PDB file of C-alpha atoms in Angstrom:
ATOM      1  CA  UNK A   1      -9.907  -5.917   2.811  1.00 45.00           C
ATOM      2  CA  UNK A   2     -11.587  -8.407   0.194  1.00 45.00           C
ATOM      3  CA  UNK A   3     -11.946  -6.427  -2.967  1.00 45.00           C
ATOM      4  CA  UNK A   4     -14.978  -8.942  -3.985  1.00 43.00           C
ATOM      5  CA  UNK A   5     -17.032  -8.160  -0.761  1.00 42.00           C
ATOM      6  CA  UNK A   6     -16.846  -4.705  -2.217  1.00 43.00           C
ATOM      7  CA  UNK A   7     -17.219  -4.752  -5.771  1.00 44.00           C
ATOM      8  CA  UNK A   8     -19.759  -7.227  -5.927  1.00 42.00           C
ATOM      9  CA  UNK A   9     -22.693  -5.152  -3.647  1.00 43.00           C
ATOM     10  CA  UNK A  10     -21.739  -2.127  -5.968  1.00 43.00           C
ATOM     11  CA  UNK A  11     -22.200  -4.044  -9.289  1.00 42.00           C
ATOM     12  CA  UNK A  12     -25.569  -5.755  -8.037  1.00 43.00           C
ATOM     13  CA  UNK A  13     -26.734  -2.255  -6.551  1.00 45.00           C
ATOM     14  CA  UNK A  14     -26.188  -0.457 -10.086  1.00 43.00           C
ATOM     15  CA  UNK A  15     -26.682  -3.246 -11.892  1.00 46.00           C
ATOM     16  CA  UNK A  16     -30.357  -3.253 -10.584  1.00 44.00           C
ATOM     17  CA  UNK A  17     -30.876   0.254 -10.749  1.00 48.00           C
ATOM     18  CA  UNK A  18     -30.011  -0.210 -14.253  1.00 46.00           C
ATOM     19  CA  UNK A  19     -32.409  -2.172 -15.482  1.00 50.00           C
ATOM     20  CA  UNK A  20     -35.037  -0.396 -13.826  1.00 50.00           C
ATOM     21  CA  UNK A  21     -33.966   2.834 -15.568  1.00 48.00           C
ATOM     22  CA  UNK A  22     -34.104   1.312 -19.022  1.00 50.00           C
ATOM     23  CA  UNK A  23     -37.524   0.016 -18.759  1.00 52.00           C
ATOM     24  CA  UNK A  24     -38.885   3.534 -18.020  1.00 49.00           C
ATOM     25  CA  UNK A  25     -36.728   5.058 -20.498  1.00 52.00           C
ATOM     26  CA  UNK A  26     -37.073   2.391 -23.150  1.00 54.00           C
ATOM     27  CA  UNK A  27     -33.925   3.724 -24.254  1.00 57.00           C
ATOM     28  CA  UNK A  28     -30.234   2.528 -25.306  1.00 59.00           C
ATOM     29  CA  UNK A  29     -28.867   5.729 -24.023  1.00 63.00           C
ATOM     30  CA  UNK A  30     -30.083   5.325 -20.736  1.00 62.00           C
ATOM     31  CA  UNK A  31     -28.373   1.687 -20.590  1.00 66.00           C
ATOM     32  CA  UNK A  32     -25.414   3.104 -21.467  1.00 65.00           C
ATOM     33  CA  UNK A  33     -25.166   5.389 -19.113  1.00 69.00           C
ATOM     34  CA  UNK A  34     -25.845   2.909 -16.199  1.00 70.00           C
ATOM     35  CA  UNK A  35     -23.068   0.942 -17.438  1.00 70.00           C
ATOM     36  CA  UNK A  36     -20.999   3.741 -17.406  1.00 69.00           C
ATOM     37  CA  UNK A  37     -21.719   4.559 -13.958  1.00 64.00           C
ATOM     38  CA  UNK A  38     -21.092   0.846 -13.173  1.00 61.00           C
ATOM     39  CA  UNK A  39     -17.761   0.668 -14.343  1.00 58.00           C
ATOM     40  CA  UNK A  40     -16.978   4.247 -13.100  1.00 58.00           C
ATOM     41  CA  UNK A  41     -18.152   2.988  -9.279  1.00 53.00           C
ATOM     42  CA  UNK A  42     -15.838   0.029 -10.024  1.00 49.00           C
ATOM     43  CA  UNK A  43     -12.641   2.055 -10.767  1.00 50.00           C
ATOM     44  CA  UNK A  44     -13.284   4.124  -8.053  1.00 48.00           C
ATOM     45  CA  UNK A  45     -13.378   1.010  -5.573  1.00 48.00           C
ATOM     46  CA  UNK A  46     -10.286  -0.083  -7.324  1.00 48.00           C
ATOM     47  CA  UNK A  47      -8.604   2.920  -6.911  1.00 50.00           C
ATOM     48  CA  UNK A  48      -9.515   2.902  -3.177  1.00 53.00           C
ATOM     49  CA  UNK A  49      -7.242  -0.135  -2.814  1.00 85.00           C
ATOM     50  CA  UNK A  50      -3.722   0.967  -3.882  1.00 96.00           C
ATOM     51  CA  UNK A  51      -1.335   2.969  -2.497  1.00 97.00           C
ATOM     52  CA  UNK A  52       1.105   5.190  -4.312  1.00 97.00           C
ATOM     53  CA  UNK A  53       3.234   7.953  -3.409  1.00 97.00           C
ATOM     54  CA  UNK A  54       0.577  10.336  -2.868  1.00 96.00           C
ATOM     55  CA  UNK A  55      -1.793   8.438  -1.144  1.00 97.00           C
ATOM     56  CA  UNK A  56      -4.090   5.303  -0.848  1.00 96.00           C
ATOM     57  CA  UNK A  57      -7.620   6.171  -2.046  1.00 93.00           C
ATOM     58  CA  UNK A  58      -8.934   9.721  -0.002  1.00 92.00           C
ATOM     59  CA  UNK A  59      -6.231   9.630   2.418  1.00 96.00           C
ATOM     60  CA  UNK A  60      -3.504  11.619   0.766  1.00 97.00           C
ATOM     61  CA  UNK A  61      -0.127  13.317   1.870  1.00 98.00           C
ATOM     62  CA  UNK A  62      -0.810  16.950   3.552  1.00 98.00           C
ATOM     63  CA  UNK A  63      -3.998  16.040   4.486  1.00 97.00           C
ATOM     64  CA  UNK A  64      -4.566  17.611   7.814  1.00 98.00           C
ATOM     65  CA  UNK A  65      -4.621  14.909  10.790  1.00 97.00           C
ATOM     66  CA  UNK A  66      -8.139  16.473  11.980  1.00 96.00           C
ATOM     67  CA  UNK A  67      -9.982  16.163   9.216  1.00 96.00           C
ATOM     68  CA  UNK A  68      -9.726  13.149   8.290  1.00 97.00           C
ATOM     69  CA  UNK A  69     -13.153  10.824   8.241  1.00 96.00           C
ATOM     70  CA  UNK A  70     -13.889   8.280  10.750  1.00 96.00           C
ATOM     71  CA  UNK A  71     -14.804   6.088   8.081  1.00 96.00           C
ATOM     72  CA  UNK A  72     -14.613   6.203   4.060  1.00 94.00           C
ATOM     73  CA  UNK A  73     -16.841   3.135   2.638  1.00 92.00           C
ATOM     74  CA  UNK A  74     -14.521   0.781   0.484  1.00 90.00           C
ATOM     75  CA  UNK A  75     -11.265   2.151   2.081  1.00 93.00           C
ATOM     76  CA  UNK A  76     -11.755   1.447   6.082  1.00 96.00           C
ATOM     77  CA  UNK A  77     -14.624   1.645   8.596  1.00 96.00           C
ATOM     78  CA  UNK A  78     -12.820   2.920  11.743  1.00 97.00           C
ATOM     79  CA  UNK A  79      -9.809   5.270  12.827  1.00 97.00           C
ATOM     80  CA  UNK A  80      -7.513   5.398  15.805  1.00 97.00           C
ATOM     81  CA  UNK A  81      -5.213   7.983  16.992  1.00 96.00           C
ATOM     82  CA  UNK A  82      -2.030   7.240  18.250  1.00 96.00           C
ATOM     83  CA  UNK A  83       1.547   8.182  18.943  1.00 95.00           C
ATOM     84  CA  UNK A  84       5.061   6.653  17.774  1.00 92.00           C
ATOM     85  CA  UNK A  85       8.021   7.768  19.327  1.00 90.00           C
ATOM     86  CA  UNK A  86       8.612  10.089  16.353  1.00 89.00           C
ATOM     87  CA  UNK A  87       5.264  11.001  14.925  1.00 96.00           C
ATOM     88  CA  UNK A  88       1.363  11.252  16.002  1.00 96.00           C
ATOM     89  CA  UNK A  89      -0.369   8.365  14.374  1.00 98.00           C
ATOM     90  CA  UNK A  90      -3.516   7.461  13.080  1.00 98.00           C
ATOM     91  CA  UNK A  91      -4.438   3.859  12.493  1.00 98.00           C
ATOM     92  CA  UNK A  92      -6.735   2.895   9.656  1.00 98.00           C
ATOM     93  CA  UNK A  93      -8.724  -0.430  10.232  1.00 97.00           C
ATOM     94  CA  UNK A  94     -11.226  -2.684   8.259  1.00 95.00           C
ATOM     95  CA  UNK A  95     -13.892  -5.741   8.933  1.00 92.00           C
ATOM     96  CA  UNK A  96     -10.329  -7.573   8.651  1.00 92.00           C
ATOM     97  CA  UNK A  97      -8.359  -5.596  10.945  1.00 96.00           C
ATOM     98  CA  UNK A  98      -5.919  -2.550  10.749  1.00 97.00           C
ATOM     99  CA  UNK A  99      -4.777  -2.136   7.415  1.00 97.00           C
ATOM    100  CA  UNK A 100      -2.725   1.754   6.859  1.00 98.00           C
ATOM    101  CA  UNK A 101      -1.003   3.970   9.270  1.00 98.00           C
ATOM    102  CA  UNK A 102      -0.279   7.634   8.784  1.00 98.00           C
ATOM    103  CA  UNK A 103       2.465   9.445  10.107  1.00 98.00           C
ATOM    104  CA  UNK A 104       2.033  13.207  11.543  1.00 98.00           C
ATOM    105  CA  UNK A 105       6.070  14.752  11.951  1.00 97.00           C
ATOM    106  CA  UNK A 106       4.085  17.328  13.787  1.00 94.00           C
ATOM    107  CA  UNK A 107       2.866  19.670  11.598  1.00 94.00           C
ATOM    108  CA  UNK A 108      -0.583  18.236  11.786  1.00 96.00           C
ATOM    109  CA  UNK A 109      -0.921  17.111   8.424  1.00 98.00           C
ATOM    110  CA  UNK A 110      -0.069  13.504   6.941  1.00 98.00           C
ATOM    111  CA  UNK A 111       3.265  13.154   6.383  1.00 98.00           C
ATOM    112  CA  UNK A 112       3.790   9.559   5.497  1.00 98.00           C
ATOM    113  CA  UNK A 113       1.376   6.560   4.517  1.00 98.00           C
ATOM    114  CA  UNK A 114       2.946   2.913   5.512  1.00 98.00           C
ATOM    115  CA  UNK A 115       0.871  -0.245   4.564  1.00 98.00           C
ATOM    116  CA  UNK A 116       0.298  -2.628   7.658  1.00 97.00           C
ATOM    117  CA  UNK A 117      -2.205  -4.869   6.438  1.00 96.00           C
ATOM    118  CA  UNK A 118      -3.023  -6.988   3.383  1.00 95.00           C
ATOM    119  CA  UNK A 119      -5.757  -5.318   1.966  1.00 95.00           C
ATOM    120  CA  UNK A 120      -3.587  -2.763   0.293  1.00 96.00           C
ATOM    121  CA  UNK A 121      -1.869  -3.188  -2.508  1.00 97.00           C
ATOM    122  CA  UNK A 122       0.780  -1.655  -5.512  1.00 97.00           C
ATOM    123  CA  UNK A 123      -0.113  -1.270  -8.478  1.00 96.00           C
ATOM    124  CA  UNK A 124       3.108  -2.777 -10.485  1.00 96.00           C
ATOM    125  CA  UNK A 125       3.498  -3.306 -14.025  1.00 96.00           C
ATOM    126  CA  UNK A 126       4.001  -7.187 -13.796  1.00 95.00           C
ATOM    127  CA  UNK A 127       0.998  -7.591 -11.533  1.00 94.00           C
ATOM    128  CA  UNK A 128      -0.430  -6.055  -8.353  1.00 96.00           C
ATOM    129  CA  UNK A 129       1.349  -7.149  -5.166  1.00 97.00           C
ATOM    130  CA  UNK A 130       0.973  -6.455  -1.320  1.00 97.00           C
ATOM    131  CA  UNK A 131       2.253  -7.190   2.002  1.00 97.00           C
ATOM    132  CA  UNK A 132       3.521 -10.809   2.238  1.00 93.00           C
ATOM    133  CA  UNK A 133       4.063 -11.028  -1.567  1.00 97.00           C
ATOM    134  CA  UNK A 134       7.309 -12.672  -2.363  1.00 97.00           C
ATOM    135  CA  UNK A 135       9.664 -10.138  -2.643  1.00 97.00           C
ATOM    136  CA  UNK A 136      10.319 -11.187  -5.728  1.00 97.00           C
ATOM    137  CA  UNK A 137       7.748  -8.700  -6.604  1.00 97.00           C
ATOM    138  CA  UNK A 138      10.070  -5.864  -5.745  1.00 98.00           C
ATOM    139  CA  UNK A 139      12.953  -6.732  -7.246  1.00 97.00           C
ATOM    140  CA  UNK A 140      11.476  -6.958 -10.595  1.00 97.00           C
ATOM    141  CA  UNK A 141      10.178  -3.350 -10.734  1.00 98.00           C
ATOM    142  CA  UNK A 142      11.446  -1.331 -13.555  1.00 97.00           C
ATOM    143  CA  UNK A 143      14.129   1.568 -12.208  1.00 96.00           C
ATOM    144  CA  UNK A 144      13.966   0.182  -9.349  1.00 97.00           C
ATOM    145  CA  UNK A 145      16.587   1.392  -6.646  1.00 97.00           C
ATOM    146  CA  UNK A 146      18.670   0.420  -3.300  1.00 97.00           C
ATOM    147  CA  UNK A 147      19.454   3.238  -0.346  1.00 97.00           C
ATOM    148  CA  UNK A 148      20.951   3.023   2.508  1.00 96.00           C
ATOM    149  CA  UNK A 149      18.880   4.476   5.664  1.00 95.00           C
ATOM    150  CA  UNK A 150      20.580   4.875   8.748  1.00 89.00           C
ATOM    151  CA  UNK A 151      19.063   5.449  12.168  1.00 81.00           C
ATOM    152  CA  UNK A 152      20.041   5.529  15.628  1.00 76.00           C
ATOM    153  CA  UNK A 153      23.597   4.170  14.740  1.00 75.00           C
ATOM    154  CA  UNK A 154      22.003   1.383  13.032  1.00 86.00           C
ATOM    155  CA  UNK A 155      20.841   1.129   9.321  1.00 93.00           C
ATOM    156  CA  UNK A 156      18.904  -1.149   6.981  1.00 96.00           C
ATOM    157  CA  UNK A 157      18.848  -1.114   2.943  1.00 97.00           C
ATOM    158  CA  UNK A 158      15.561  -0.080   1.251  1.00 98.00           C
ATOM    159  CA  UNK A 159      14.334  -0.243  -2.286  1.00 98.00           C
ATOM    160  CA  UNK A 160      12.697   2.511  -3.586  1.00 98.00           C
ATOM    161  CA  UNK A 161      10.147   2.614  -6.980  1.00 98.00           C
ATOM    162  CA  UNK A 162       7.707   5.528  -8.028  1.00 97.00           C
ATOM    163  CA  UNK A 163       7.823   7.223  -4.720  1.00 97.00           C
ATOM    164  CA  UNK A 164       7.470   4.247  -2.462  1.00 98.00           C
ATOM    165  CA  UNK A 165       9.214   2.694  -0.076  1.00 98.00           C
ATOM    166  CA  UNK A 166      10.099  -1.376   0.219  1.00 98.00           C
ATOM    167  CA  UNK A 167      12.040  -3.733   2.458  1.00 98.00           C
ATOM    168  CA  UNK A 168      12.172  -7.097   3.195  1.00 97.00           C
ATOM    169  CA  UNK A 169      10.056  -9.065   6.294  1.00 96.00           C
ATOM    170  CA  UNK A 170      12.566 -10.124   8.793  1.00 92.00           C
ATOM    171  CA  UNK A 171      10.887 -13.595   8.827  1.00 92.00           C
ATOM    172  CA  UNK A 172      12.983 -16.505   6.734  1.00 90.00           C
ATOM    173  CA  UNK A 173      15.740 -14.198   5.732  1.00 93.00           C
ATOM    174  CA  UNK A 174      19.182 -16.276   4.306  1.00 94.00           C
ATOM    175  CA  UNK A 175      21.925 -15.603   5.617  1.00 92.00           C
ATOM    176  CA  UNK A 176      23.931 -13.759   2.613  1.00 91.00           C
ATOM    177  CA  UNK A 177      21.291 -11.608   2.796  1.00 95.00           C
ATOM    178  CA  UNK A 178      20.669 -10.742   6.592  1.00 92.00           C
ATOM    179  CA  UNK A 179      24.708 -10.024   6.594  1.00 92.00           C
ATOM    180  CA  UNK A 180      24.323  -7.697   3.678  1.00 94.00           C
ATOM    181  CA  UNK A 181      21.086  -5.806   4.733  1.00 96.00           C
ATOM    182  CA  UNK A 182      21.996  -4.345   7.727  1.00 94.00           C
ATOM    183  CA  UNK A 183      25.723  -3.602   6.176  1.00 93.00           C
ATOM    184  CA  UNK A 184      26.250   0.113   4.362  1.00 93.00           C
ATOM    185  CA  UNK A 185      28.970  -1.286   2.511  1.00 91.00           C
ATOM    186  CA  UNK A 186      27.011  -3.275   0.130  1.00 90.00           C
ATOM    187  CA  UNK A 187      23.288  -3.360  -1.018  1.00 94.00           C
ATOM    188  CA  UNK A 188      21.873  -7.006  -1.161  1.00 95.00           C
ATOM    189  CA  UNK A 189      21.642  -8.432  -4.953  1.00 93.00           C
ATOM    190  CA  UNK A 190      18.638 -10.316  -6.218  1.00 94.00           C
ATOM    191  CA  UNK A 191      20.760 -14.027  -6.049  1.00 94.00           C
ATOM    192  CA  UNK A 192      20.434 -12.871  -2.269  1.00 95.00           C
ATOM    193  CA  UNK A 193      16.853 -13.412  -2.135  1.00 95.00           C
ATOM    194  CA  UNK A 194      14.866 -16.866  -2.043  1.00 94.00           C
ATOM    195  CA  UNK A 195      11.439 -17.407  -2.737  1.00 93.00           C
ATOM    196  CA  UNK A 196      10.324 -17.611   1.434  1.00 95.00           C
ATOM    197  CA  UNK A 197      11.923 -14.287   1.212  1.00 97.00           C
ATOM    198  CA  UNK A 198       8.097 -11.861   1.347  1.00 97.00           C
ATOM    199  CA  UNK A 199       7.570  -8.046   1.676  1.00 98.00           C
ATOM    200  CA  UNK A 200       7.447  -6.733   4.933  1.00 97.00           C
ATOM    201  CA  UNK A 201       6.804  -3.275   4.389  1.00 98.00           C
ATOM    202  CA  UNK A 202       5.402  -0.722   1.883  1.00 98.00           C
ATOM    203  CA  UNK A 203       4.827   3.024   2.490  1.00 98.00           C
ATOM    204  CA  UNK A 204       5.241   6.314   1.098  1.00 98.00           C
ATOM    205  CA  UNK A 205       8.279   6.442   3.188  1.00 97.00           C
ATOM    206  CA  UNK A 206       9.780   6.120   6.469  1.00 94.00           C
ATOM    207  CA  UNK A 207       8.240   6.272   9.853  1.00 92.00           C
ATOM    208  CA  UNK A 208      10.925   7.900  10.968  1.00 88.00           C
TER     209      UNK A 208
END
């Protein structure tokens, strides 16, 4: 999901509709208020882009599985329902291909949000990061913490930071650190990471 392709229609579209409004008006208040709606419809777009613990743009925790839209312009243009061995699913795709999943425990409402494409991203203090960032990224979030998640007699380390969920890709990962991820005993430390090292996954929280 190119945030460009997106912002740019919607700032030529108002922009437009500006000008025509202040040449009937003849009025300074009126071009304010376009450019407040321009910057508002901006924001909004924005917003539609990052995920936190809560949600990423309309789609939101508790949200009940059947009513969410097929489509929500700026966010994703198609939907597919699906099953996981743990939870109903519902895929969330793009012009570039499937970006978010959402996880039903079966209640029928959205129980968990998990980024799968790169067209999401986290808002972070340092600079906004996504899938395939260097990891890096992670590790340099403020408070951010380690915890052990165990499942079906295995277990992996995550790192957890305002609600959300991150771990490692499983692509170019050193040594030190693939013995020490998959080991309770001790959470991986930053000097375990290289640069090659990216994020693999980002979500509300586990789909599991």
């Amino acid at each position: 999901m190119n945030m460009n392709k997106i912002i740019y229609p919607v700032l030529l579209a108002l922009t437009l509709s500006a000008c025509g409004k202040g040449q009937k008006a003849e009025s300074a208040d009126s071009d304010s208020i376009a450019e407040s709606a321009v910057m508002e419809a901006v924001e909004a777009v924005r917003q539609s882009m990052y995920i936190t613990k809560d949600s990423i743009g309309a789609i939101a925790i508790g949200t009940a599985v059947n009513t969410l839209p097929d489509s929500v312009p700026g966010l994703y243009t198609s939907k597919e329902n699906g099953a996981s061995p743990d939870a109903v699913t519902v895929v969330f795709s793009d012009d570039n291909g499937q970006e978010f999943i959402a996880y039903d425990f079966g209640e029928g409402n959205v129980d968990v949000i998990n980024v799968i494409g790169t067209g999401v991203y986290v808002d972070a203090p340092r600079g906004a990061f996504n899938l395939e960032s260097p990891f890096s990224k992670v590790l340099e979030l403020p408070g951010v913490e380690t915890e052990w998640m165990s499942y079906d007699d295995n277990g992996m380390w995550y790192w957890r930071w305002n609600g959300l969920w991150f771990a490692p890709s499983q692509d170019n990962l050193p040594r030190d650190l693939s013995m020490r991820l998959y080991n309770s005993e001790q959470a991986p430390t930053p000097k375990d990471f290289t640069d090659e090292v990216k994020v693999g996954f980002i979500g509300t929280g586990l789909p599991f």
